[in-house]
Amino acid sequence: MNDATVIDIHNVSKIYNPDTIPVHAVNNVHLHFERGEFTALVGPSGSGKTTLLNIIGGLDAPSEGQVIINGTDITSLKPNQLINFRLQNIGFVFQSYNLIPVLSARENVEFILLLQGVSKAQREQRVQDLMNAVGLGDKMEVRPAQLSGGQQQRVAVSRALASKPQFILADEPTANLDSRSAANLLDIMAQLNHDEGMTFIFSTHDARVIERARRVITLEDGRVVSDKAVGVPTKGGRV
Amino acid sequence: MILQLAWRNLWRNRNRSIIAMASVWCAVVLAIVMSSFQKGVFDLLIDNMVSFYSGYVQVHRTGYQSEQTLENSFELSDSLQNTILSTPGVASMTPRLEAFALASSGEKTKGCLVAGIAPETENMATRIKSKVVSGEYLSDSSSTVLVSEGLAKRLQLGVSDTLLLLGQGYYGTTAAGKFPIGGLLHYGSPELNDQLVFLPLAVAQRWLDAPGLATTLVITPGDPASSGETTARLRNTLSTEFEVLTWQEMMPEINEHIETDTASSAIILGVLYLLISFGIFATILMMLAERQREFGMLIALGMKKAQLALMVLFESVFITLTGCALGILASLPIVWQLTNHPIRIGGEMAKVYEKFGFEAIFPASMAPSIFWKQAVVVLVIGLFLSLYPMMKVLFLKPVEAMRS
């Protein structure tokens, strides 16, 4: 592990139904991710992409192995410590956006900052900057139901970035988007990766995402079957 | 933030929240009107039976309550009166010399309760002057008597007629006297209205051959609600020669009636609240089922489970308190109307009430406790019902919740 390493995954396995009919959703995976990566986890349905993403995000505990993020073994954290760790270090973008329907776009982004206890003035500035960065500066007060799918996902990206996380985990972020919205979203994420060195890890089936990724990890039956660098290094990180 | 989120969540499914609030509203209105009637009727009953005659607290010679004879009277000394009046909580005091007698006129005779009173202080204690419907109230120098209307009617007597009283005086002497009627009194309670005769204390002492004696000291506490504390102080202050009784001890049957009625009302209210609890609980269960995924997502984003549980708690409390506040608002004009224009019962039903010693009216009460108690009960229900969703949230696994 070097200074650029953000995530280290050691011998991680996830076994469902260990006492009846064991299912190895993730099987003895070793991976490490460095700052500034733009990585796609690919593979057929049931290959373990989402489970691995959930384990990296601390949403699910591995049956075996360790996940070390910035030197912290998150598998040893207590539930409340883990929640706090996620809040401070990890941004999430979900397939179905998962915005809070009763809050406006601005409030959805601000929500994370409120959980972090950021002051009002800093919150306002940060939300404004983030919404401008995803091209939704004029939709701040609109509720999610009044936004298109692409716009909602851009708000979700803003929300994921709000806490200034170490990396962003995006689970099929373009799956519910039309091609134009998907391209637009990928442009924004690639821009953030290029300009700010933000680390992105996607789970995806989408060829458009795979095309833009600079590292593609293929999973099958919970195992890593290939791990390829496919592009040029970004400004702040590596391939 | 959590409060704001909870409030907005309430209006996500507007119809469901409104239905839940409406059920609380309905129960609160019913409970308040019912409690208000109950308190109004009890207050009237206590007012009739207690403040119109017995007073809230009485002092007797020990044993008088169980054997009400002149042999259990006591010397009405200045030191005794000063001791009582200087006891904290005592506002005023009036002496009585009471005896049972036969009231007679012509060939008609009826048993009655004769009370020798100090006209001025008696009026302060029991507002007796306001009961005079014809003739004049007594003074210390009067030689006339006041007769309750029901008794006068039975004896076919009116003001200026003569009433013959025949009883037993101190140590078994015969007490007989003819007294001109100076005035008639009307009492709402038929029990009082049919049997009371008042005369000045000095006249009664002469008639009963009991100079300087009294059977009862009626104590008026500064605050009727704290008459229990005043009674306790008097018991500590006075020697064991005297007994100090509250109205509940003097008239246990009224107290028992109130307690029984209160208990049966509590059961009805309990059923009412149980019904709305099911309504609110169903709403909470539906909300939980619908929002599993969202709860999982909030935890994934970094919201602590305790914060999430607090949000769920606020949502339940908002539903119950909003319904409760609207219920209190809606019940205010109803209760105000019923307080100022009490329902009067007529016909046979009125006779039944009067037979049992009640005035045949149903007044309501605007006592603030009726309203805030409902708010507290509903709040407790809301808090109690929130326990289940709070526990569910505390044990929620975000990945499983997000898969749902």
XYZ file of C-alpha atoms in Angstrom:
643
model
C 0.000 0.000 0.000
C 1.424 3.452 -0.911
C 0.303 7.030 -0.115
C -1.936 7.148 -3.153
C -3.862 4.057 -2.082
C -7.396 4.891 -1.051
C -8.925 1.424 -0.780
C -7.275 -1.895 -0.032
C -9.335 -5.050 -0.250
C -7.756 -8.180 1.243
C -9.211 -11.662 0.705
C -12.761 -10.404 0.830
C -15.537 -12.956 0.529
C -19.265 -12.655 1.042
C -21.187 -15.844 1.563
C -24.973 -15.812 1.790
C -26.812 -18.673 3.553
C -23.582 -20.169 4.989
C -25.543 -22.733 7.006
C -27.917 -23.963 4.295
C -27.036 -23.545 0.628
C -23.964 -21.259 0.628
C -23.824 -18.670 -2.155
C -20.452 -16.985 -2.739
C -21.503 -13.533 -3.902
C -17.901 -12.325 -3.586
C -15.137 -14.881 -3.519
C -11.675 -14.120 -2.186
C -11.210 -10.757 -3.877
C -7.957 -8.788 -3.615
C -7.997 -5.278 -5.051
C -6.625 -1.875 -4.351
C -7.704 1.477 -5.657
C -5.656 4.647 -5.803
C -6.601 8.283 -5.649
C -8.011 9.648 -8.885
C -9.104 6.351 -10.422
C -12.071 6.152 -12.774
C -12.871 2.464 -12.510
C -15.681 0.327 -13.807
C -16.670 -2.945 -12.125
C -18.296 -5.011 -14.844
C -19.737 -8.447 -15.175
C -23.009 -10.231 -15.740
C -25.934 -9.964 -13.351
C -25.203 -11.845 -10.159
C -21.446 -11.602 -10.635
C -21.074 -9.725 -7.327
C -20.552 -6.137 -8.545
C -23.146 -4.534 -6.276
C -22.209 -6.740 -3.327
C -18.556 -5.738 -3.689
C -19.551 -2.091 -3.978
C -21.690 -2.413 -0.823
C -18.779 -4.007 1.029
C -16.397 -1.248 -0.074
C -18.997 1.318 1.034
C -19.415 -0.300 4.450
C -23.094 -0.996 3.759
C -22.544 -4.733 3.953
C -20.032 -6.667 6.034
C -17.809 -9.259 4.356
C -17.932 -12.832 5.631
C -14.148 -12.902 5.441
C -11.340 -10.465 4.741
C -10.612 -6.817 5.335
C -11.482 -3.534 3.657
C -9.000 -0.805 4.502
C -9.855 2.734 3.519
C -7.176 5.373 4.089
C -5.621 3.126 6.685
C -8.868 2.357 8.547
C -10.113 -1.220 8.583
C -13.809 -0.538 8.176
C -14.740 -4.152 8.863
C -13.714 -3.627 12.486
C -15.766 -0.460 13.011
C -18.892 -0.424 15.171
C -22.169 0.400 13.380
C -22.269 4.052 14.465
C -18.568 4.531 13.715
C -19.182 3.041 10.299
C -22.066 5.412 9.597
C -19.882 8.337 10.589
C -17.003 7.007 8.487
C -19.279 6.736 5.457
C -20.540 10.258 6.024
C -17.024 11.686 6.087
C -15.290 9.530 3.480
C -17.637 7.937 0.951
C -20.068 9.359 -1.567
C -22.834 7.212 -3.028
C -24.687 7.463 -6.328
C -27.508 4.955 -6.706
C -29.183 3.537 -9.795
C -32.564 4.960 -8.868
C -31.177 8.329 -7.656
C -32.628 7.909 -4.155
C -33.144 11.584 -3.561
C -35.292 12.553 -0.599
C -38.604 13.417 -2.253
C -39.744 15.997 0.306
C -36.585 18.082 -0.029
C -35.676 20.411 -2.875
C -32.574 19.745 -4.990
C -30.646 22.260 -2.879
C -31.849 20.693 0.375
C -30.930 17.210 -0.821
C -27.340 18.304 -1.345
C -27.317 20.378 1.841
C -28.640 17.392 3.823
C -25.218 15.719 3.851
C -23.566 18.931 5.020
C -26.152 19.271 7.788
C -25.336 15.742 8.928
C -21.684 16.749 8.983
C -22.468 19.833 11.045
C -21.118 22.309 8.479
C -21.938 25.978 9.172
C -24.757 27.669 7.268
C -22.538 30.019 5.293
C -20.221 27.202 4.197
C -23.192 25.002 3.331
C -24.756 27.620 1.119
C -21.538 28.270 -0.752
C -20.750 24.576 -1.209
C -24.249 23.718 -2.418
C -24.200 26.601 -4.870
C -20.821 25.520 -6.253
C -21.851 21.883 -6.582
C -25.157 22.627 -8.248
C -23.406 24.932 -10.681
C -20.810 22.245 -11.362
C -23.522 19.785 -12.459
C -25.339 22.479 -14.440
C -28.364 22.745 -12.145
C -27.751 26.160 -10.603
C -31.180 27.223 -11.792
C -33.007 24.199 -10.356
C -31.987 24.610 -6.736
C -35.483 24.939 -5.279
C -37.140 22.289 -7.428
C -38.213 19.035 -5.812
C -36.987 15.733 -7.313
C -40.378 14.832 -8.779
C -40.179 17.920 -11.001
C -36.756 16.967 -12.375
C -35.939 14.572 -15.219
C -34.088 11.332 -14.476
C -30.820 12.819 -15.729
C -31.262 15.935 -13.624
C -32.059 13.851 -10.552
C -28.917 11.807 -11.057
C -26.882 15.003 -11.367
C -28.324 16.172 -8.056
C -27.357 12.767 -6.631
C -23.779 13.315 -7.883
C -23.747 16.752 -6.215
C -24.974 15.165 -3.018
C -22.271 12.485 -3.209
C -19.631 15.173 -3.654
C -20.981 17.450 -0.931
C -19.073 15.845 1.922
C -15.764 16.046 0.006
C -15.443 12.243 0.142
C -12.309 10.187 -0.527
C -14.139 8.427 -3.360
C -17.543 7.944 -4.926
C -19.246 4.596 -5.370
C -21.769 4.630 -8.181
C -24.057 1.627 -8.583
C -25.335 1.486 -12.185
C -25.641 5.282 -12.298
C -26.711 5.433 -15.952
C -29.038 2.434 -15.957
C -32.218 4.498 -15.769
C -31.060 7.299 -18.070
C -31.536 7.931 -21.755
C -28.333 8.088 -23.807
C -28.138 11.893 -23.839
C -28.595 12.185 -20.066
C -26.144 9.335 -19.498
C -23.515 11.004 -21.682
C -24.067 14.301 -19.906
C -23.705 12.666 -16.487
C -20.533 10.830 -17.545
C -19.090 14.102 -18.844
C -19.667 15.694 -15.466
C -18.120 12.806 -13.564
C -15.149 12.590 -15.927
C -14.655 16.331 -15.551
C -14.674 16.046 -11.728
C -12.250 13.153 -11.966
C -9.976 15.081 -14.279
C -10.136 18.478 -12.589
C -10.357 17.531 -8.915
C -8.871 14.051 -8.965
C -12.056 12.612 -7.490
C -11.962 8.808 -7.384
C -14.956 7.079 -8.978
C -15.796 3.373 -8.807
C -18.773 2.289 -10.881
C -20.614 -0.953 -11.083
C -22.111 -1.049 -14.527
C -23.331 -2.946 -17.561
C -23.335 0.196 -19.631
C -20.869 0.187 -22.537
C -20.800 4.011 -22.459
C -19.450 3.932 -18.909
C -16.962 1.172 -19.721
C -15.717 3.208 -22.707
C -14.968 6.183 -20.445
C -13.361 4.155 -17.642
C -9.606 3.974 -17.368
C -9.631 0.757 -15.396
C -12.069 -2.078 -15.937
C -12.389 -4.893 -13.408
C -14.432 -7.842 -14.551
C -16.173 -10.064 -12.038
C -17.684 -13.473 -12.614
C -19.261 -15.615 -9.915
C -17.831 -13.294 -7.298
C -14.246 -13.588 -8.533
C -12.071 -11.024 -10.287
C -11.398 -12.533 -13.718
C -9.642 -9.522 -15.210
C -8.319 -6.137 -14.090
C -7.209 -3.949 -17.022
C -5.925 -0.419 -17.348
C -7.500 0.993 -20.473
C -6.740 4.703 -20.589
C -4.372 7.502 -19.772
C -3.690 8.628 -16.192
C -5.870 11.439 -14.862
C -4.525 14.731 -13.531
C -4.613 13.740 -9.889
C -4.310 9.982 -9.971
C -3.409 6.881 -11.905
C -4.849 4.474 -14.380
C -33.432 19.428 10.039
C -34.991 16.285 11.507
C -38.084 18.209 12.578
C -38.432 19.780 9.147
C -37.980 16.446 7.414
C -40.545 14.778 9.689
C -43.095 17.528 9.089
C -42.671 17.351 5.313
C -42.834 13.550 5.348
C -46.212 13.873 6.977
C -47.573 15.536 3.857
C -46.147 13.050 1.361
C -49.269 10.979 1.630
C -51.637 13.784 2.458
C -54.827 11.706 2.536
C -53.400 9.101 4.869
C -52.070 11.689 7.288
C -55.370 13.564 7.234
C -57.321 10.375 7.946
C -55.010 9.542 10.872
C -55.301 13.093 12.222
C -59.070 13.019 11.760
C -59.327 9.889 13.888
C -57.340 11.618 16.637
C -59.447 14.755 16.195
C -62.665 12.817 16.532
C -61.517 10.965 19.652
C -60.251 14.157 21.295
C -63.511 16.023 20.660
C -65.534 13.110 22.057
C -63.212 12.700 25.043
C -63.204 16.412 25.869
C -66.975 16.787 25.610
C -67.480 13.656 27.695
C -64.934 14.700 30.344
C -66.304 18.217 30.365
C -69.828 16.948 31.020
C -68.583 14.650 33.726
C -66.616 17.356 35.481
C -69.444 19.859 35.088
C -71.939 17.459 36.649
C -69.564 16.534 39.475
C -68.749 20.173 40.158
C -72.438 20.950 40.340
C -73.012 17.981 42.613
C -70.161 19.001 44.901
C -71.320 22.597 44.801
C -74.856 21.528 45.721
C -73.877 19.126 48.438
C -70.695 20.666 49.767
C -70.529 24.395 49.371
C -74.260 24.876 49.878
C -74.396 23.179 53.220
C -71.618 20.979 54.570
C -68.640 23.098 53.537
C -65.372 21.542 52.450
C -64.067 20.839 55.966
C -65.802 20.503 59.329
C -64.535 20.362 62.893
C -66.560 18.419 65.495
C -66.038 16.972 68.903
C -64.530 13.528 68.308
C -67.309 11.008 67.765
C -69.917 13.455 66.476
C -69.719 12.174 62.910
C -70.734 8.677 63.958
C -73.221 9.770 66.633
C -74.757 13.134 65.826
C -76.240 14.133 69.162
C -75.955 17.246 71.264
C -73.991 15.249 73.826
C -71.151 15.380 71.303
C -71.228 19.185 71.129
C -68.385 21.386 72.366
C -67.764 24.721 74.031
C -67.468 27.405 71.386
C -64.504 29.187 72.964
C -62.632 32.162 71.535
C -59.312 30.315 71.858
C -60.598 27.424 69.739
C -61.896 29.799 67.090
C -58.650 31.796 67.080
C -56.555 28.636 66.792
C -58.548 27.501 63.757
C -58.580 30.885 62.069
C -54.808 31.224 62.448
C -54.168 27.848 60.791
C -52.644 28.326 57.312
C -55.107 27.600 54.528
C -58.192 28.524 56.552
C -60.019 31.471 54.997
C -63.019 31.652 57.301
C -65.079 29.655 59.754
C -68.667 29.570 60.926
C -70.203 27.701 63.886
C -73.388 25.655 63.850
C -75.531 23.953 66.417
C -77.353 21.189 64.573
C -80.097 18.913 65.713
C -82.755 16.703 64.192
C -86.305 17.695 65.014
C -89.877 17.290 63.963
C -91.276 20.251 62.078
C -94.976 20.608 62.404
C -97.859 22.744 61.232
C -101.434 21.850 61.879
C -101.720 18.137 61.359
C -98.672 17.848 59.124
C -95.335 16.760 60.505
C -91.971 16.075 58.888
C -88.496 15.295 60.134
C -85.979 18.053 59.514
C -82.447 19.186 60.200
C -82.377 22.318 62.319
C -79.219 24.392 62.212
C -78.435 27.298 64.466
C -76.118 29.531 62.474
C -74.145 32.755 62.702
C -75.935 34.510 59.841
C -73.059 36.627 58.617
C -70.256 34.034 58.606
C -72.638 31.301 57.427
C -73.396 33.363 54.358
C -69.658 33.693 53.686
C -69.253 29.941 53.915
C -72.314 28.684 52.037
C -73.799 31.687 50.190
C -77.044 30.914 51.968
C -78.403 34.428 51.454
C -78.559 33.794 47.715
C -80.951 30.919 48.403
C -83.612 33.142 49.934
C -86.503 33.163 47.458
C -89.036 34.976 49.618
C -88.919 36.860 52.896
C -85.693 38.043 54.461
C -82.402 36.546 55.513
C -81.541 36.197 59.225
C -79.578 38.559 61.420
C -77.981 37.854 64.798
C -80.930 39.500 66.504
C -83.620 37.699 64.485
C -86.113 35.504 66.238
C -87.443 34.134 62.968
C -86.394 31.005 61.056
C -85.600 30.201 57.450
C -87.274 27.120 56.006
C -86.308 25.307 52.825
C -88.969 25.507 50.138
C -89.662 21.793 49.870
C -90.253 21.454 53.579
C -92.456 24.572 53.679
C -94.488 23.232 50.788
C -94.936 19.905 52.526
C -96.137 21.683 55.663
C -98.153 24.160 53.593
C -96.397 27.104 55.207
C -95.208 30.438 53.892
C -93.451 33.540 55.110
C -94.913 34.925 58.387
C -96.560 31.582 59.202
C -95.519 29.822 62.381
C -93.429 26.662 62.432
C -93.482 24.325 65.403
C -90.215 22.542 66.116
C -90.097 19.608 68.487
C -86.818 17.932 69.368
C -84.518 16.726 72.095
C -82.316 19.300 73.834
C -78.999 18.978 75.634
C -78.902 15.997 78.038
C -82.378 14.809 77.056
C -84.402 17.886 77.790
C -87.419 18.451 75.636
C -86.952 21.187 73.080
C -90.136 22.700 71.793
C -90.635 26.051 70.207
C -92.808 28.071 67.913
C -90.974 30.199 65.386
C -92.232 32.661 62.846
C -90.969 31.971 59.332
C -88.864 34.895 58.150
C -87.999 33.529 54.737
C -87.976 30.560 52.381
C -84.877 29.042 50.831
C -84.508 27.182 47.569
C -81.848 24.480 47.112
C -81.131 22.748 43.826
C -80.561 19.493 45.631
C -83.953 18.021 46.589
C -82.335 16.346 49.598
C -81.423 19.737 51.061
C -84.529 21.477 49.817
C -86.837 19.106 51.689
C -85.372 19.190 55.175
C -83.512 22.334 56.249
C -84.489 24.850 58.905
C -82.123 27.667 59.923
C -82.298 29.934 62.917
C -79.803 32.243 64.639
C -77.247 30.408 66.749
C -78.312 32.094 70.014
C -81.966 31.193 69.375
C -81.014 27.587 68.671
C -78.872 27.414 71.823
C -81.833 28.643 73.899
C -84.274 26.273 72.185
C -81.986 23.272 72.694
C -80.922 24.367 76.168
C -77.289 24.352 75.027
C -75.885 27.799 75.843
C -72.407 28.481 74.431
C -72.306 25.122 72.630
C -71.879 24.184 68.997
C -71.786 20.869 67.189
C -69.945 21.937 64.088
C -67.424 24.434 62.825
C -67.628 24.777 59.052
C -64.222 25.689 57.652
C -63.806 27.435 54.320
C -60.335 26.832 52.890
C -58.669 29.572 50.874
C -58.363 27.114 47.985
C -60.962 24.323 47.910
C -58.592 22.193 45.847
C -56.122 22.147 48.741
C -58.668 21.385 51.442
C -56.849 18.094 52.075
C -53.708 19.963 53.174
C -55.733 22.374 55.302
C -57.443 19.420 56.969
C -54.089 17.840 57.746
C -52.833 21.072 59.329
C -55.972 21.386 61.453
C -55.575 17.791 62.616
C -52.037 18.584 63.710
C -53.076 21.797 65.411
C -56.184 20.657 67.297
C -56.180 18.201 70.165
C -57.612 14.716 69.862
C -60.771 16.082 71.472
C -61.732 17.231 67.994
C -62.229 15.454 64.700
C -61.512 17.234 61.419
C -63.293 15.846 58.376
C -63.209 16.592 54.688
C -66.391 16.583 52.648
C -65.325 13.270 51.138
C -65.225 11.753 54.622
C -68.503 13.328 55.661
C -70.307 12.249 52.503
C -68.510 9.089 51.349
C -71.454 8.069 49.179
C -70.942 11.124 46.944
C -67.244 10.523 46.748
C -67.835 6.862 45.898
C -70.344 7.850 43.243
C -67.832 10.239 41.687
C -65.057 7.657 41.810
C -67.261 4.931 40.292
C -68.465 7.220 37.546
C -64.924 8.399 36.863
C -63.733 4.797 36.605
C -66.478 3.842 34.147
C -65.729 6.934 32.058
C -62.047 6.022 32.095
C -62.963 2.642 30.582
C -65.005 4.301 27.831
C -62.180 6.753 27.146
C -59.728 3.851 27.159
C -61.733 2.057 24.459
C -61.926 5.286 22.463
C -58.184 5.770 22.649
C -57.555 2.123 21.845
C -59.525 2.568 18.626
C -57.542 5.614 17.538
C -54.330 3.873 18.534
C -55.097 1.132 16.009
C -55.732 3.793 13.364
C -52.461 5.559 14.039
C -50.568 2.288 14.286
C -51.908 1.149 10.910
C -50.701 4.430 9.416
C -47.276 3.947 10.969
C -47.036 0.370 9.679
C -47.923 1.433 6.140
C -45.411 4.261 6.336
C -42.725 1.834 7.526
C -43.425 -0.651 4.767
C -43.401 2.013 2.049
C -40.216 3.716 3.171
C -37.858 0.831 3.945
C -35.738 1.641 0.925
C -35.576 5.313 1.802
C -34.570 4.549 5.381
C -31.808 2.287 4.097
C -30.628 5.030 1.754
C -30.595 7.643 4.557
C -28.443 5.377 6.713
C -26.183 4.674 3.740
C -25.706 8.406 3.235
C -24.608 8.870 6.836
C -27.747 9.546 8.846
C -27.420 7.918 12.251
C -30.090 5.390 13.172
C -30.906 7.406 16.282
C -31.581 10.468 14.081
C -33.772 8.367 11.823
C -35.648 6.951 14.820
C -36.152 10.498 16.095
C -37.584 11.509 12.728
C -40.054 8.608 12.844
C -40.953 9.600 16.402
C -41.606 13.187 15.357
C -43.848 12.022 12.528
C -46.047 10.023 14.918
C -46.085 12.825 17.457
C -46.969 15.377 14.758
C -49.939 13.275 13.642
C -51.242 12.863 17.177
C -50.531 16.399 18.350
C -51.940 18.051 15.226
C -55.100 15.947 15.534
C -55.208 16.742 19.230
C -54.706 20.504 18.771
C -57.441 20.623 16.131
C -59.667 18.510 18.383
C -59.169 20.917 21.294
C -59.907 23.878 19.032
C -63.064 22.233 17.710
C -64.278 21.244 21.170
C -63.800 24.710 22.698
C -66.948 26.282 21.211
C -68.968 23.123 21.930
C -67.896 23.035 25.568
C -68.328 26.806 25.918
C -71.889 26.530 24.636
C -72.699 23.605 26.944
C -71.129 25.380 29.917
C -73.099 28.558 29.419
C -76.292 26.866 28.287
C -76.431 23.574 30.198
C -78.744 20.841 29.028
C -81.863 20.677 31.183
C -83.669 17.405 31.554
C -87.420 17.393 31.923
C -90.279 14.957 32.543
C -89.918 11.617 34.274
C -86.155 11.568 33.860
C -85.880 14.788 35.865
C -87.856 13.179 38.696
C -85.487 10.220 38.705
C -82.519 12.562 39.018
C -84.178 14.540 41.805
C -85.068 11.333 43.624
C -81.389 10.523 43.821
C -80.531 13.993 45.037
C -79.287 15.503 41.762
C -80.375 18.616 39.977
C -81.758 17.591 36.588
C -79.293 19.608 34.549
C -76.131 18.662 32.707
C -73.674 21.516 32.843
C -70.268 21.214 31.175
C -66.972 22.472 32.559
C -64.348 24.655 30.905
C -61.645 23.611 33.376
C -58.267 23.859 31.570
C -57.214 20.484 32.991
C -59.811 18.767 30.769
C -58.055 20.109 27.683
C -54.422 19.692 28.623
C -55.016 16.203 29.990
C -56.261 15.132 26.541
C -53.137 16.596 24.969
C -50.967 14.658 27.426
C -52.878 11.385 26.900
C -52.684 11.708 23.120
C -49.004 12.616 23.286
C -48.302 9.548 25.409
C -50.199 7.399 22.888
C -48.165 8.925 20.057
C -44.915 8.280 21.906
C -45.931 4.737 22.792
C -46.956 3.890 19.241
C -43.666 5.279 17.973
C -41.710 2.676 19.905
C -42.335 -0.024 17.316
C -41.140 1.909 14.241
C -38.254 3.308 16.256
C -37.119 -0.193 17.171
C -37.503 -1.297 13.551
C -35.319 1.599 12.427
C -32.695 0.928 15.078
C -32.319 -2.662 13.866
C -32.557 -1.815 10.173
C -29.863 -3.196 7.875
C -29.305 -0.628 5.120
C -28.496 -3.107 2.334
C -31.559 -5.252 3.038
C -33.730 -2.154 3.360
C -32.465 -0.764 0.061
C -33.192 -4.060 -1.687
C -36.841 -3.967 -0.549
